[in-house]
Coordinates of N, CA and C in Angstrom, one line a residue:
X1 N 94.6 52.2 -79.9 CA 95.4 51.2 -80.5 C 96.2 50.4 -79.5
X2 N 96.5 48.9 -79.4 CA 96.9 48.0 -78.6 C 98.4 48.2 -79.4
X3 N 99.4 47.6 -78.6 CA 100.5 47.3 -79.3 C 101.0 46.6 -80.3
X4 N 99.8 45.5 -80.7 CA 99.5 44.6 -82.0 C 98.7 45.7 -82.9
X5 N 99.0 46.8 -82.8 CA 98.5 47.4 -83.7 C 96.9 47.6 -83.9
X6 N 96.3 47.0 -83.2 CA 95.0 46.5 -84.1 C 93.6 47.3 -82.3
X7 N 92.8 48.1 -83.2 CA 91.9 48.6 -82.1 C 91.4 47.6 -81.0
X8 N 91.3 48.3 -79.7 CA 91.3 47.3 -78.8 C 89.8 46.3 -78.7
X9 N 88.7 47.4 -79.6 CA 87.8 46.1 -79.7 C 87.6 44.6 -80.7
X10 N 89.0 45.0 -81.4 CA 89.2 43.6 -82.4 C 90.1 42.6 -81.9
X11 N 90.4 42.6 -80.7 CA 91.5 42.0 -79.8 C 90.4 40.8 -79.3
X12 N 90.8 39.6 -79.3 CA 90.0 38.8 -78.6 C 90.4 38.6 -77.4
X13 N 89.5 38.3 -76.5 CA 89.3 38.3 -75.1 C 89.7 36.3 -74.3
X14 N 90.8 36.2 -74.7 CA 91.5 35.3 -73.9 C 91.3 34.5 -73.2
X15 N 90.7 33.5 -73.0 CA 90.3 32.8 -72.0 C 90.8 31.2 -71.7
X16 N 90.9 30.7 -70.5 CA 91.2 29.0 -70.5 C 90.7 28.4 -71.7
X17 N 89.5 28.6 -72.5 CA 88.3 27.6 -73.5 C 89.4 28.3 -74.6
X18 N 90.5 29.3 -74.9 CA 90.3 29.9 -76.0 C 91.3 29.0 -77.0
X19 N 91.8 28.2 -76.5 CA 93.0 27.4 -77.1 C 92.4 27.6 -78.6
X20 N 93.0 27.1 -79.9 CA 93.0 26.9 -81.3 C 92.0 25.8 -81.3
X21 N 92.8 25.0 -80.9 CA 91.7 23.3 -80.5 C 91.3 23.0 -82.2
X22 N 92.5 23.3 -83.3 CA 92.2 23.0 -84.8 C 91.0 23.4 -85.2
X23 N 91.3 24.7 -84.8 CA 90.1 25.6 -85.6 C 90.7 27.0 -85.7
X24 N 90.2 27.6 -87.4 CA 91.0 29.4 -87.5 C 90.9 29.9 -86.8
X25 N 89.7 30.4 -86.4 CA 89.5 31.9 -85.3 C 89.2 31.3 -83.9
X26 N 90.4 31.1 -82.9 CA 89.8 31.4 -81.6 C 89.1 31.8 -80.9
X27 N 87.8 31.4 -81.2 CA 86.8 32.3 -80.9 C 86.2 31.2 -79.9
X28 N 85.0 32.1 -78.5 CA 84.4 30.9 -78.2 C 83.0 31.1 -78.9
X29 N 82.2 29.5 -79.0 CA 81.7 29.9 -79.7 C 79.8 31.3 -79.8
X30 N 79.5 31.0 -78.9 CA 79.0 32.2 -78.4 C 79.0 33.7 -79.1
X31 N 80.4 34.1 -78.8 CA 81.2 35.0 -79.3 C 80.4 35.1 -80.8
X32 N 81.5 33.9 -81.6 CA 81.5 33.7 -83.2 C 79.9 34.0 -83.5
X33 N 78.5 33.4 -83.0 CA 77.4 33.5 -83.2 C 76.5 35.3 -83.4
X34 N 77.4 35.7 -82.4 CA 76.5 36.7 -81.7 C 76.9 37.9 -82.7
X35 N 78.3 37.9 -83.3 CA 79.0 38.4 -83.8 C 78.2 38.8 -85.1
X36 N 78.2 37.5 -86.0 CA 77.2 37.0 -87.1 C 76.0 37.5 -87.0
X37 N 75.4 37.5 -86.0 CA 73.8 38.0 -85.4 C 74.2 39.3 -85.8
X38 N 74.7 40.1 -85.2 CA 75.0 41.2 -85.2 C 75.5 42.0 -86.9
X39 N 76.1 40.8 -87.7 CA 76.6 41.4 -88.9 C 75.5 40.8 -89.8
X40 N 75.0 40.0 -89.7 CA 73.9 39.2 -90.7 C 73.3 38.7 -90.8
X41 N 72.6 38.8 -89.3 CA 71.2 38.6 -89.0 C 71.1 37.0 -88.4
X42 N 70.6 36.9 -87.4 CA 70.0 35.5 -86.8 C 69.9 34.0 -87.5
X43 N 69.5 34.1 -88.8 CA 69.1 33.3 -89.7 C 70.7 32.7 -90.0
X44 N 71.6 33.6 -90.5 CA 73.3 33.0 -90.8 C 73.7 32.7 -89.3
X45 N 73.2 33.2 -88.2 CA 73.9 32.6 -86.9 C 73.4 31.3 -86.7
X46 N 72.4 31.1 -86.5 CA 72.0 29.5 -86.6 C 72.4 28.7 -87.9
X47 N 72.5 28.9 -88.9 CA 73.3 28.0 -90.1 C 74.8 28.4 -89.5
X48 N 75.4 29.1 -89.3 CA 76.6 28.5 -88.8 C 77.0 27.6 -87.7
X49 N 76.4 28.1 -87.1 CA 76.2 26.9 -85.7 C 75.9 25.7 -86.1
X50 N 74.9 25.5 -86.9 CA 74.8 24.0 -87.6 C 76.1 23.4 -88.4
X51 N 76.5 24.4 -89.1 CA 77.9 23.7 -89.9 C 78.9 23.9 -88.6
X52 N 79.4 24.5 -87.7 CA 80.4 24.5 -87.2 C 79.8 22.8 -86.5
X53 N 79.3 22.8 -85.8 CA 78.6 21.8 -85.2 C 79.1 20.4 -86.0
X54 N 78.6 20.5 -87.1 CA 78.4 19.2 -88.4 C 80.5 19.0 -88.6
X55 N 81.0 20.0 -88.5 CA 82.6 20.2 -89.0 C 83.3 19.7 -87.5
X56 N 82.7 20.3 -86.5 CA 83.9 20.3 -85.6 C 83.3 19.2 -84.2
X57 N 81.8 18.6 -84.3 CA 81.4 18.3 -83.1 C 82.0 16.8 -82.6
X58 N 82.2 16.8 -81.3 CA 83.2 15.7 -80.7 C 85.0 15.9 -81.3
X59 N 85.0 17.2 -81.5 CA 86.5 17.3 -81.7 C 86.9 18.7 -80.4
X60 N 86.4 18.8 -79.3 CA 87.1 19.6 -78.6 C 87.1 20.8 -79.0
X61 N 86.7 21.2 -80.2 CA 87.0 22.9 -81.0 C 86.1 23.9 -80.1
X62 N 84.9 23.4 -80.2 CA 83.7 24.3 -79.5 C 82.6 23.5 -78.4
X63 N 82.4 24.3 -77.6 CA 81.5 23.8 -76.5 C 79.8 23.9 -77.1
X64 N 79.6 23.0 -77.5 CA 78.2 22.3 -78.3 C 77.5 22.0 -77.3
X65 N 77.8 21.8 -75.9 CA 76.8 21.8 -75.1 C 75.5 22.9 -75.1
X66 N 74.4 22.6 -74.2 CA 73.5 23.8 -74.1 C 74.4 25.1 -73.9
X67 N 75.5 25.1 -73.5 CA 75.5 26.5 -72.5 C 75.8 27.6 -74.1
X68 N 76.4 27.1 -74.9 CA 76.9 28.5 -76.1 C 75.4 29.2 -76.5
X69 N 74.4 28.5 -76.8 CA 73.2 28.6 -77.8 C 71.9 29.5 -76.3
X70 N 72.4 28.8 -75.2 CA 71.7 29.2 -74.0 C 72.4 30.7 -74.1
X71 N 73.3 30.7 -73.8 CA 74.5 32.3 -73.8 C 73.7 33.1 -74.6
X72 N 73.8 32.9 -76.1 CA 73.9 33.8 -77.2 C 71.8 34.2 -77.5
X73 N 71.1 33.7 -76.2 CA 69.6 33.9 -76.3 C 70.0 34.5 -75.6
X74 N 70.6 34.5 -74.6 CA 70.6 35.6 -73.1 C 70.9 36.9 -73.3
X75 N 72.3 36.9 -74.2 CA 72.7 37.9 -74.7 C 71.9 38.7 -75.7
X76 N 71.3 38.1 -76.3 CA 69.9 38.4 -77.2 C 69.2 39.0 -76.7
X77 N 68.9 38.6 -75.4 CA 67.5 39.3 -74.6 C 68.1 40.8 -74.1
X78 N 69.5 40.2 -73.4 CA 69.6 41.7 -72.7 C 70.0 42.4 -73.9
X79 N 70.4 42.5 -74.9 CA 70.5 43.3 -75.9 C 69.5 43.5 -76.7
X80 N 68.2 43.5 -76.4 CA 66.2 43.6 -76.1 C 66.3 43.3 -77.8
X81 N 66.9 42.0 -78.3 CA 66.1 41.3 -79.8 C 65.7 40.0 -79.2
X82 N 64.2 40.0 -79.1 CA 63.7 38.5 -78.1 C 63.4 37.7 -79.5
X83 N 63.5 38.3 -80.6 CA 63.6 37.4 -81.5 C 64.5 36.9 -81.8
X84 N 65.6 36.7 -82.0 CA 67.1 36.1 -81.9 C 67.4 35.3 -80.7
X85 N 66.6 35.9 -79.9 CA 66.5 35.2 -78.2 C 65.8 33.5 -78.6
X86 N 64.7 33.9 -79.0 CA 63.6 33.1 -79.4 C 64.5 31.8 -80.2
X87 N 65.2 32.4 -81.4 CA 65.8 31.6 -82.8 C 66.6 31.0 -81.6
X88 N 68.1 31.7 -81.0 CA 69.0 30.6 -80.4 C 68.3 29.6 -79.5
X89 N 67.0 29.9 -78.4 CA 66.7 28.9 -77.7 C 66.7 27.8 -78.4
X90 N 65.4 28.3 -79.7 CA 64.9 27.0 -80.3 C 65.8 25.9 -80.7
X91 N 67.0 26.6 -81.5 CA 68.0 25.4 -82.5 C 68.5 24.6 -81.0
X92 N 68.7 25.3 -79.6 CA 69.3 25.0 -78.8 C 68.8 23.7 -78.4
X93 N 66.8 24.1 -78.4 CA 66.0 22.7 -77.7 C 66.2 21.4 -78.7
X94 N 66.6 22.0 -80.0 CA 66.5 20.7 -81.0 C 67.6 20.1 -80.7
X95 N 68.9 21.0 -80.2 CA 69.6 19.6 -79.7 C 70.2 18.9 -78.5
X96 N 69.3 19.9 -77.8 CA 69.4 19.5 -76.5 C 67.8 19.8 -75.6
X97 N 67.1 18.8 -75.7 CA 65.5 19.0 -75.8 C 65.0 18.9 -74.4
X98 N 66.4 18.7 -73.4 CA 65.9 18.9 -71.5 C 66.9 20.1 -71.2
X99 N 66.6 20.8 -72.1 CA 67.6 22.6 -71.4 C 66.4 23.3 -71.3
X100 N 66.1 22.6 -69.7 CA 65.2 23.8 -69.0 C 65.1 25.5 -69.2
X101 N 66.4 25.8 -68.8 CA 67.3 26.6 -69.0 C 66.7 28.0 -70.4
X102 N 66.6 26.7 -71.2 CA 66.5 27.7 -73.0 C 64.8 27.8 -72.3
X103 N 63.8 27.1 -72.7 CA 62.5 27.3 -72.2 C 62.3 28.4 -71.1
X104 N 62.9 28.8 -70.0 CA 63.1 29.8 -69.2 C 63.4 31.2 -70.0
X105 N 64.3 31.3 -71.0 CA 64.8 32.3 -71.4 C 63.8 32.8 -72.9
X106 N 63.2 31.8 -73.0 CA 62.6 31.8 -74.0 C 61.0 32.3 -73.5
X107 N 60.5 32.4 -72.7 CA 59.4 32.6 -71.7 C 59.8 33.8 -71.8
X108 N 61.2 34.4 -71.2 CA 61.2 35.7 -71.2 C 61.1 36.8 -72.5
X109 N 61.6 36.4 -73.1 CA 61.8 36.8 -74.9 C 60.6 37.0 -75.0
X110 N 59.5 36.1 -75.0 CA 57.8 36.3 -75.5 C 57.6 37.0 -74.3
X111 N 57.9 37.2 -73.3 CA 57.5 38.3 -72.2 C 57.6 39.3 -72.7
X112 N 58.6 39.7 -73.9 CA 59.3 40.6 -73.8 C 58.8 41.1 -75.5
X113 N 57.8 40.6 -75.6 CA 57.1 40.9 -77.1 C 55.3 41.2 -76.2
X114 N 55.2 40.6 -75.4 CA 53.6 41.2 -74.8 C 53.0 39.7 -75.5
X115 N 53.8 38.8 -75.7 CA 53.0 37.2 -75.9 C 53.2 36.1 -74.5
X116 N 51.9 36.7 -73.5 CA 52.0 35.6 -72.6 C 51.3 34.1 -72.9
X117 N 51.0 34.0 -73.9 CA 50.4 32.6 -74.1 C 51.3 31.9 -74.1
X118 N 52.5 32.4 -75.1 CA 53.6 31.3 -75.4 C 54.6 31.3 -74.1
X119 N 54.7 32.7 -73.9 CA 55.6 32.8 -72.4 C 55.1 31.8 -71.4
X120 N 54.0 31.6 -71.2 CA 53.6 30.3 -70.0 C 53.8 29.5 -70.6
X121 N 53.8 28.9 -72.0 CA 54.0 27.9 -72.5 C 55.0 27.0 -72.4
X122 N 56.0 28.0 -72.8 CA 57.6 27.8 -72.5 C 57.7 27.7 -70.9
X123 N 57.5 28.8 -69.9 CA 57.8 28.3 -68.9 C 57.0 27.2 -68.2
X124 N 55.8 26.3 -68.9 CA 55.5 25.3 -68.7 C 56.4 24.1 -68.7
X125 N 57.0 24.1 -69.9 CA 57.9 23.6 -70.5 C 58.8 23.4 -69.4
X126 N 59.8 24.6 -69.2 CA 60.8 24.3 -68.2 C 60.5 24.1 -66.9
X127 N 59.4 24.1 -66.3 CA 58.8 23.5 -64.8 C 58.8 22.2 -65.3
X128 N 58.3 21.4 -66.4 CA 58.0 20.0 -66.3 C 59.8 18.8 -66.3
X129 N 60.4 20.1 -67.3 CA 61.6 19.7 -66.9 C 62.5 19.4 -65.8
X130 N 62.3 20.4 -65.0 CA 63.1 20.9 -63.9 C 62.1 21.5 -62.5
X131 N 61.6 20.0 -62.3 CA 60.2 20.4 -61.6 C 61.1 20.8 -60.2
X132 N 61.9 20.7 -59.5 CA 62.8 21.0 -58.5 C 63.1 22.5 -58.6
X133 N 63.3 23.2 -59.8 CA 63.5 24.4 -59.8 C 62.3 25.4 -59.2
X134 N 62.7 25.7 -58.1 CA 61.7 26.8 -57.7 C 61.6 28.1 -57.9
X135 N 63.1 28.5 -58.8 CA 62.7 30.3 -59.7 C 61.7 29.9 -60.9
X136 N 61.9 28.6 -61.5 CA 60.5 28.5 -62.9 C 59.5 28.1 -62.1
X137 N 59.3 27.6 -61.1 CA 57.9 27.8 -60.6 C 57.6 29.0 -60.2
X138 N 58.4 29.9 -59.1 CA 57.6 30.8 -58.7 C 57.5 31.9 -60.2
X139 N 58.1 32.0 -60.9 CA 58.0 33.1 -62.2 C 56.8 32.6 -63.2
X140 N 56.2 31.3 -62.8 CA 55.5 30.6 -63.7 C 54.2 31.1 -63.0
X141 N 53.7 31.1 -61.2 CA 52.9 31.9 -60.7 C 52.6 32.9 -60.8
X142 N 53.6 33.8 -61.1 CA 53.8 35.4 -61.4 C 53.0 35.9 -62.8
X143 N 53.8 34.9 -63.9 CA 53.0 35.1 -64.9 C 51.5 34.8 -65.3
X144 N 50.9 33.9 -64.4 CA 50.1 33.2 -64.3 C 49.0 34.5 -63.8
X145 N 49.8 35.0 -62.7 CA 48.6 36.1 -62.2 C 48.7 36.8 -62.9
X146 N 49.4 37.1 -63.9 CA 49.1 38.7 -64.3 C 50.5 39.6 -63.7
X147 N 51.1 39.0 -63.1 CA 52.4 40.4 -62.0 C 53.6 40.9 -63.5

């Protein structure tokens, strides 16, 4: 128990992004998604991201950029649900459809199901985007052989 009374994993974790920025729960939004994922499944984490989105976007509340939706696949993966990996890339590519970035992570997710068709697919994807990146090319060889 923290001095606010309240167990130390219900304490949020404080950060420069965490301001209120006229919105209830200080959350970033990442956090808020993953949380949901975890309490009610993938399917209500993407509908809320669409309403927080639809409520709060161009007001400063939440970082709507790729990077929350990019996060909350990553976090997906390393917490081995490449299907939730899969769901956040996707809503991610709809709205941001040159996040090399999600197609990379999303390559891994289907890596991580034993589906290399789509895994090269995706990291097709993010080589045509980000043809300068040389980790999605050389990973895009790797999977290509077989390694």
């Amino acid at each position: 128990q923290s001095e606010l009374g309240k167990p130390a994993n219900q304490l949020t974790n404080v950060q420069c992004v965490t301001c209120h920025r006229g919105v209830a729960i200080p959350k970033q939004l990442t956090a808020i998604m993953m949380e949901t994922a975890g309490k009610d499944g993938v399917a209500k984490a993407l509908q809320q991201y669409q309403d927080l989105r639809k409520q709060y976007y161009g007001a400063q509340a939440y970082d709507f950029t790729d990077t929350s939706l990019f996060n909350a696949a990553n976090q997906s993966l390393t917490a081995n649900k490449p299907d939730d990996a899969i769901a956040f890339a996707q809503l991610n590519l709809a709205f941001n459809g040159r996040s090399a970035r999600s197609y990379q992570v999303m390559s891994q997710a289907y890596q991580r199901k034993n589906d290399k068709d789509k895994a090269i697919q995706a990291l097709e994807k993010a080589v045509e985007i980000d043809p300068m990146n040389q980790g999605f090319k050389n990973q895009l060889q790797q999977l290509k052989a077989g390694a």
